[in-house]
């Protein structure tokens, strides 16, 4: 499926995105590294985990999406790939919940791309997919990413100590959450009403999950 709002488009990841995806990651490597998920050291005698190739990543995302456990999106702005957003850890049954992770090209940070992408995704999760709750987990040091969810009205639920392995160590994360009842008219509509003038100062993105 494809989600759109003006020049901002969320669509499935494709194998042919490899060159553009690698170029954006290479150009933003130093900026992304402090917020990027890493693999913890293996247990003594255990196997050493390797980061997947791009093709392996896309195959995994597709398999998880087909199984109903994930919603992976490429983010386009003004016709080019500028980031990635994934709803992962989708749980059904009595929970109906998932969590959102994302990153964006530093060159378009501050233009409302990520808040709009998150708002589009939340509306899709609640209105089309049928989730009841979504959450975003953010390192306390990542103030720009925190501002994204705070602008959108996510509710703070506290800290999960040493929650994810990020940039080489186990890091604390702040938890922000929202349920369907809290945005009865839709998040995108609320974001449009409250959206400030575009900010031009870039800041670090949310870590990749």
Tab-separated table of C-alpha atoms in Angstrom, residues 85 98-100 102 114-115 117-123 125-126 133-138 145-157 174-179 182-183 187 190:
chain	number	residue	atom	x	y	z
A	85	UNK	CA	9.821	3.898	8.652
A	98	UNK	CA	3.037	-2.257	17.423
A	99	UNK	CA	5.997	0.095	17.700
A	100	UNK	CA	7.357	2.605	15.179
A	102	UNK	CA	12.329	5.572	11.679
A	114	UNK	CA	8.970	12.758	9.719
A	115	UNK	CA	6.005	14.066	11.765
A	117	UNK	CA	5.141	10.265	7.914
A	118	UNK	CA	4.421	9.162	11.481
A	119	UNK	CA	0.954	10.749	11.387
A	120	UNK	CA	0.122	8.974	8.118
A	121	UNK	CA	1.314	5.693	9.589
A	122	UNK	CA	-0.614	6.032	12.833
A	123	UNK	CA	-3.842	6.763	10.956
A	125	UNK	CA	-2.525	1.523	11.770
A	126	UNK	CA	-5.667	2.591	13.614
A	133	UNK	CA	-1.983	1.055	20.373
A	134	UNK	CA	1.298	2.262	18.871
A	135	UNK	CA	4.455	3.289	20.669
A	136	UNK	CA	7.764	4.929	19.809
A	137	UNK	CA	10.931	4.202	21.819
A	138	UNK	CA	13.524	7.006	21.833
A	145	UNK	CA	13.217	12.787	17.672
A	146	UNK	CA	11.462	13.374	20.964
A	147	UNK	CA	10.071	16.614	19.550
A	148	UNK	CA	8.534	14.663	16.658
A	149	UNK	CA	6.336	12.555	18.924
A	150	UNK	CA	5.655	15.424	21.329
A	151	UNK	CA	4.423	17.595	18.438
A	152	UNK	CA	2.080	14.774	17.459
A	153	UNK	CA	0.684	14.410	20.973
A	154	UNK	CA	2.134	11.044	21.963
A	155	UNK	CA	1.888	10.385	25.685
A	156	UNK	CA	5.061	9.757	27.709
A	157	UNK	CA	5.008	6.471	29.637
A	174	UNK	CA	11.843	6.814	26.752
A	175	UNK	CA	8.510	5.281	25.805
A	176	UNK	CA	5.839	7.316	24.025
A	177	UNK	CA	2.480	5.739	23.235
A	178	UNK	CA	-0.936	6.452	21.793
A	179	UNK	CA	-4.210	4.534	21.556
A	182	UNK	CA	-6.834	9.437	21.756
A	183	UNK	CA	-7.039	10.486	18.088
A	187	UNK	CA	-3.515	12.159	13.715
A	190	UNK	CA	-4.501	17.071	14.175
